[in-house]
Tab-separated table of C-alpha atoms in Angstrom:
chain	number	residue	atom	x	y	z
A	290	UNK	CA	-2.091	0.823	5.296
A	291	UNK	CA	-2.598	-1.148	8.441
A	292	UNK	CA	-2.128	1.098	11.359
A	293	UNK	CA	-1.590	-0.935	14.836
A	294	UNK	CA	-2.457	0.847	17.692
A	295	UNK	CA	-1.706	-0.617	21.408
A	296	UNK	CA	0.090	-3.211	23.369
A	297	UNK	CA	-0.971	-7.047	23.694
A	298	UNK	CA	-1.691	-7.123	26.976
A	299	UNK	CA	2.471	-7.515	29.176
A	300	UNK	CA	0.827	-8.877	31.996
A	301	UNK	CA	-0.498	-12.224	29.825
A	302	UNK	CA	2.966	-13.226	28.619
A	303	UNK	CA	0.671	-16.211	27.889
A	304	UNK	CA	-1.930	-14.847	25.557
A	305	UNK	CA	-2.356	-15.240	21.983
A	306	UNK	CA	-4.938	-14.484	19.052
A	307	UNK	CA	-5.175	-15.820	15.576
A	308	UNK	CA	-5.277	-12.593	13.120
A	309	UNK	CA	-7.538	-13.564	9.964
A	310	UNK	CA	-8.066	-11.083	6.801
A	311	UNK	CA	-8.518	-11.066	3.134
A	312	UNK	CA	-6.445	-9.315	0.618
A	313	UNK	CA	-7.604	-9.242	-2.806
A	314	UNK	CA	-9.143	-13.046	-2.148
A	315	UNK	CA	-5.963	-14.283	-0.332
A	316	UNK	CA	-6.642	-15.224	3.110
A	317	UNK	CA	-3.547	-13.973	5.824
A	318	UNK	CA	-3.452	-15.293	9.130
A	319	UNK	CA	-0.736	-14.687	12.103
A	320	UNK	CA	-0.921	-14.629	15.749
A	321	UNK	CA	-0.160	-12.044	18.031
A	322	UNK	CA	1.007	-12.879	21.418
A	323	UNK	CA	1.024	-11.565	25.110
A	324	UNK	CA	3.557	-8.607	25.173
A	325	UNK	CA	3.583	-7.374	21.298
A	326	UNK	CA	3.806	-3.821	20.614
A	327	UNK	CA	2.477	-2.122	17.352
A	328	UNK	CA	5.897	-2.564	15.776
A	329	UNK	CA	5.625	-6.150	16.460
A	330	UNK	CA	1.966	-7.001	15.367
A	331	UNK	CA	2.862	-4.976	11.944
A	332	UNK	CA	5.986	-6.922	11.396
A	333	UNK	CA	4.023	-9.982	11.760
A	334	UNK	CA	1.243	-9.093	9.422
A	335	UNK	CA	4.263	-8.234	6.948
A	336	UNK	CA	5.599	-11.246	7.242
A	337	UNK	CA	2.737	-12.941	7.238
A	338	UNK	CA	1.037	-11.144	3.924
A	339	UNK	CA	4.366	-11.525	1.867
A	340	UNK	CA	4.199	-15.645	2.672
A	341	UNK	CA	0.523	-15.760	2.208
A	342	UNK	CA	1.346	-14.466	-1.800
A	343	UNK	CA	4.485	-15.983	-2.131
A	344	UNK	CA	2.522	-19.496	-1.937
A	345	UNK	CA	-0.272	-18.187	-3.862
A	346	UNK	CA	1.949	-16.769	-6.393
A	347	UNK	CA	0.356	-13.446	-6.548
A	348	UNK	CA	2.317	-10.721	-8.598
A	349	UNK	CA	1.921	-7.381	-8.158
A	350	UNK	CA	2.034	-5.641	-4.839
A	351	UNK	CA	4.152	-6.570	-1.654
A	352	UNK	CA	3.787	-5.684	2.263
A	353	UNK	CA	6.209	-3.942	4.059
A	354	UNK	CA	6.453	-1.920	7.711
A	355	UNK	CA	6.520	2.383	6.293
A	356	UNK	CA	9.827	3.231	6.980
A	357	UNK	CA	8.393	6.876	8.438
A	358	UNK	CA	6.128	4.409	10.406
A	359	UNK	CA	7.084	1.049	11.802
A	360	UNK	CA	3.197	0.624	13.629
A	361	UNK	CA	1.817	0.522	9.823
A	362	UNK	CA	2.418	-2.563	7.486
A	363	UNK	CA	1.374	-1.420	4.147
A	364	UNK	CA	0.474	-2.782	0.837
A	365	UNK	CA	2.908	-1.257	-2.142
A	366	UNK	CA	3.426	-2.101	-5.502
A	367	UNK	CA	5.506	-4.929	-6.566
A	368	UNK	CA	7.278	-2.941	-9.210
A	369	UNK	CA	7.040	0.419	-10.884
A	370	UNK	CA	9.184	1.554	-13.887
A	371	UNK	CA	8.831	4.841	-15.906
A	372	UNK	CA	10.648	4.861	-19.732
A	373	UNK	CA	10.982	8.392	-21.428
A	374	UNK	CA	12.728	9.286	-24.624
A	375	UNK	CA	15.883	11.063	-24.625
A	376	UNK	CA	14.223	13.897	-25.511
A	377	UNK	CA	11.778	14.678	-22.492
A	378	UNK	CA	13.403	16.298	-19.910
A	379	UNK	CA	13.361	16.429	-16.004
A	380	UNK	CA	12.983	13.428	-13.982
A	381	UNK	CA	10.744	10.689	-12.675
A	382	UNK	CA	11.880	9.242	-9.159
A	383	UNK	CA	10.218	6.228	-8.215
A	384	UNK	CA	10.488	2.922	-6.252
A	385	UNK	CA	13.048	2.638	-3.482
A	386	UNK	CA	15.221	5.866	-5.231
A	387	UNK	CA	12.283	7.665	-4.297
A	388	UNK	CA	11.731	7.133	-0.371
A	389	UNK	CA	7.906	5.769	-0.690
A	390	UNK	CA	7.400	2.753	-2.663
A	391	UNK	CA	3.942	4.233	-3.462
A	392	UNK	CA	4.867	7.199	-5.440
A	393	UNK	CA	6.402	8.440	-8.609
A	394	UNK	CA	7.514	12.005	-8.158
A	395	UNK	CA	7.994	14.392	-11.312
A	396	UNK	CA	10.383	17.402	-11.484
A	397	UNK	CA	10.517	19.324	-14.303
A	398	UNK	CA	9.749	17.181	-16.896
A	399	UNK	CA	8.761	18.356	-20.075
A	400	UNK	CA	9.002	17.729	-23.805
A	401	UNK	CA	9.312	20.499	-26.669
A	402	UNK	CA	7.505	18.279	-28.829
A	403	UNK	CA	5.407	15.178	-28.819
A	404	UNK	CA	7.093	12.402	-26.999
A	405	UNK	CA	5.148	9.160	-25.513
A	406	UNK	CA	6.271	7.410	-21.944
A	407	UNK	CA	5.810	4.258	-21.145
A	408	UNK	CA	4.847	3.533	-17.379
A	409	UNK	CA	4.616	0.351	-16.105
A	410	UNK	CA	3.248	-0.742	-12.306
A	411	UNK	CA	2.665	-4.067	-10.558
A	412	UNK	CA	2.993	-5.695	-14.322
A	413	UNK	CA	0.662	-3.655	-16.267
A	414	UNK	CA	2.469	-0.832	-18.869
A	415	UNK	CA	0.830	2.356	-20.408
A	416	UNK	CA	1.849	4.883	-22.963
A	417	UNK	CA	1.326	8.191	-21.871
A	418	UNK	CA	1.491	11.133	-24.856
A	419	UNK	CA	2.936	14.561	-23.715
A	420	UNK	CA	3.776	17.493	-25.629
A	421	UNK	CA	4.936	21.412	-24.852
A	422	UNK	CA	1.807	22.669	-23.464
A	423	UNK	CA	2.429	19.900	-20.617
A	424	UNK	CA	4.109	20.335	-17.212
A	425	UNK	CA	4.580	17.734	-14.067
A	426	UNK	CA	0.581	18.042	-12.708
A	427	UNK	CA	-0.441	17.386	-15.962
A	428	UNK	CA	1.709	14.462	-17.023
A	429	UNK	CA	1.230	12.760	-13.529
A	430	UNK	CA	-2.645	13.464	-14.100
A	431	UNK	CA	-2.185	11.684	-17.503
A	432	UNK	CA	-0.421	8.911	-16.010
A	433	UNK	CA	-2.655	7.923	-13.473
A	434	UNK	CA	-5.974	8.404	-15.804
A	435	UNK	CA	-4.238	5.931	-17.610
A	436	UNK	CA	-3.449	3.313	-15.049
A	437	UNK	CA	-6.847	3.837	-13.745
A	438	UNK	CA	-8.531	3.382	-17.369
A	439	UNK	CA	-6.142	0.087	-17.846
A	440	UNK	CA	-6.853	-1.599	-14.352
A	441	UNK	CA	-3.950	-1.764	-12.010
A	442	UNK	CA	-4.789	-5.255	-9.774
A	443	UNK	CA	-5.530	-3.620	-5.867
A	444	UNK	CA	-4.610	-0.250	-6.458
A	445	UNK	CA	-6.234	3.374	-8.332
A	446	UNK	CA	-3.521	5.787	-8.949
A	447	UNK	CA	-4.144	9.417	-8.347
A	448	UNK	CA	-2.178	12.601	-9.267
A	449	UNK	CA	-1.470	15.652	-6.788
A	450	UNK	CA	0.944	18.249	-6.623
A	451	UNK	CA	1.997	21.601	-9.091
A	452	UNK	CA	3.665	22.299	-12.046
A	453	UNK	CA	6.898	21.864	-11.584
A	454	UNK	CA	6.606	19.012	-9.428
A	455	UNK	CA	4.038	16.622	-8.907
A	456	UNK	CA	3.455	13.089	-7.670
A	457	UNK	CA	1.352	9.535	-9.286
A	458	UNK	CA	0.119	7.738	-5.594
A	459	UNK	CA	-0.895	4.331	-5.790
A	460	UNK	CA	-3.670	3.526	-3.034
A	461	UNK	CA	-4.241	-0.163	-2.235
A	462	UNK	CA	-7.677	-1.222	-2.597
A	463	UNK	CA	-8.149	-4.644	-2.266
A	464	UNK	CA	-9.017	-4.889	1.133
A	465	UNK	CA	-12.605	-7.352	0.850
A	466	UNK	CA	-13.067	-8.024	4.113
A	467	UNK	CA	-12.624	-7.167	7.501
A	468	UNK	CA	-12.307	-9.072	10.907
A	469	UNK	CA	-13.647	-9.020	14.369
A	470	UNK	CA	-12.930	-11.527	17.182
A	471	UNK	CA	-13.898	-11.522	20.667
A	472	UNK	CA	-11.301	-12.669	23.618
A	473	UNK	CA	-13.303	-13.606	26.472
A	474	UNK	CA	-11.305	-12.072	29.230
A	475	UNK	CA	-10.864	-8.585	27.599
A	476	UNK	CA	-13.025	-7.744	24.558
A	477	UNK	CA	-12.776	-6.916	21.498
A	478	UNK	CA	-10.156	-6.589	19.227
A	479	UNK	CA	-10.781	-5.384	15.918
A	480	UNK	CA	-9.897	-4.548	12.500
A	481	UNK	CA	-11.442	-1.850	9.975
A	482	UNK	CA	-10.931	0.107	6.875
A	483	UNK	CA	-10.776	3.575	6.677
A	484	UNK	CA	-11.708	4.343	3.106
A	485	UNK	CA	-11.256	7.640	3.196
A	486	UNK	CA	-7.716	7.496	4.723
A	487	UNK	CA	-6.844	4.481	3.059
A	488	UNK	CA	-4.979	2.927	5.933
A	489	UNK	CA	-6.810	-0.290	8.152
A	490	UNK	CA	-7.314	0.397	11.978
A	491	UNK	CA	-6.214	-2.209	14.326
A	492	UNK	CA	-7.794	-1.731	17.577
A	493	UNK	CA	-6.829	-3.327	20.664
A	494	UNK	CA	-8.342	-3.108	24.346
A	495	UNK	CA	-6.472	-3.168	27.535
C-alpha cells in the first residue's frame, strides 16, 4: 500500500513536484500540485502506476485507491481464480465478489475424499491436494505454500484465519526503491516502505 498523509501546501496554488518510484523495475512518475489532498496524490499515483504498466506491458498486478481507504493506492493482483471439483464443498470468494482484491476467503470448504484445486493468481496456476482431515486454515495454508513455492511475480501469499473460515492474502513486494526529494522552500517530502506493515509512507511537510 501507499498511504498519503497531508495536504500540498493550499496557499501555493502554484506549486508542483515530480513523484519518481520503482515498481518491480518499472519506473512511475506523476506530479502533485499546490492544493492536493491525500485522496488526490493517491489517485494520481493510481493513475499513474496503471499507465506506467500498460506501456510496459506488465501482467500481473494492477493499482487501485482501497475502497475502505481512498488516501492509500495499492498494488493488487491482476487476476485471481480458484477451480474446485464438484465434489469439495463450501466456498472460495475472491476478486471483486469478495470486497478486497487481495484476498481469497474460505468458508467451509471441505472434501470427504481426495480432491485437487487449481488456484491461479496474477497468471501463475497451482494444484492444491485436500482430503477429509482438511478444513479452511489448512487448505488456505496449502494454497499459499504453494504460490509461495511456485513464485507469484511482486507478491508472497500468506494464510490466516480458523477452521471454518480462513483467508490466502497476497502482499505486494516489489517495491525496489524508494524516493526522497528536497523542495527548497519547505523540506522534505518523502517516501518509504514499511516492511512490516506492508503499506509505503508518503510524508509531506507543511
Amino acid at each position: 500500500e501507499i498511504t498519503f498523509v497531508g495536504d500540498i501546501r493550499e496557499e501555493e496554488a502554484d506549486y508542483s513536484e515530480n513523484i519518481s518510484m520503482i515498481i518491480n523495475d518499472v519506473e512511475v512518475s506523476f506530479t502533485v500540485a499546490g492544493g492536493d489532498n491525500p485522496a488526490a496524490v493517491a489517485t494520481k499515483a493510481v493513475t499513474a502506476i496503471n499507465a506506467a504498466l500498460t506501456e510496459r506491458s506488465v501482467d500481473g498486478f494492477v493499482a487501485e485507491v482501497d475502497p475502505a481507504n481512498t488516501s492509500i493506492a495499492r498494488l493488487v493482483p491482476s487476476n485471481v481464480s480458484v477451480t474446485a471439483p464438484a465434489d469439495v464443498a463450501g466456498t472460495f470468494t475472491f476478486g471483486a465478489a469478495s470486497g478486497d482484491r487481495n484476498v481469497i476467503t474460505l468458508a467451509g470448504v471441505g472434501a470427504a475424499t481426495p480432491q485437487s484445486i487449481s488456484v491461479s493468481v496474477a497468471g501463475v496456476q497451482v494444484f492444491v491436494s485436500i482430503d477429509d482431515t482438511d478444513n479452511d486454515l489448512t487448505i488456505a495454508s496449502k494454497i499459499a505454500s504453494a504460490l509461495n513455492e511456485q513464485g507469484v511475480p511482486g507478491f508472497k501469499s500468506t494464510a490466516s484465519g480458523a477452521a471454518g473460515n480462513a483467508q490466502v492474502e497476497f502482499q505486494f513486494v516489489g517495491y525496489s526503491q524508494t524516493t526522497s526529494w528536497v523542495d527548497d522552500l519547505d523540506p522534505p517530502i518523502d517516501i518509504s516502505y514499511d516492511a512490516a506493515n506492508q503499506r509505503f509512507q508518503f510524508g509531506i511537510n507543511h
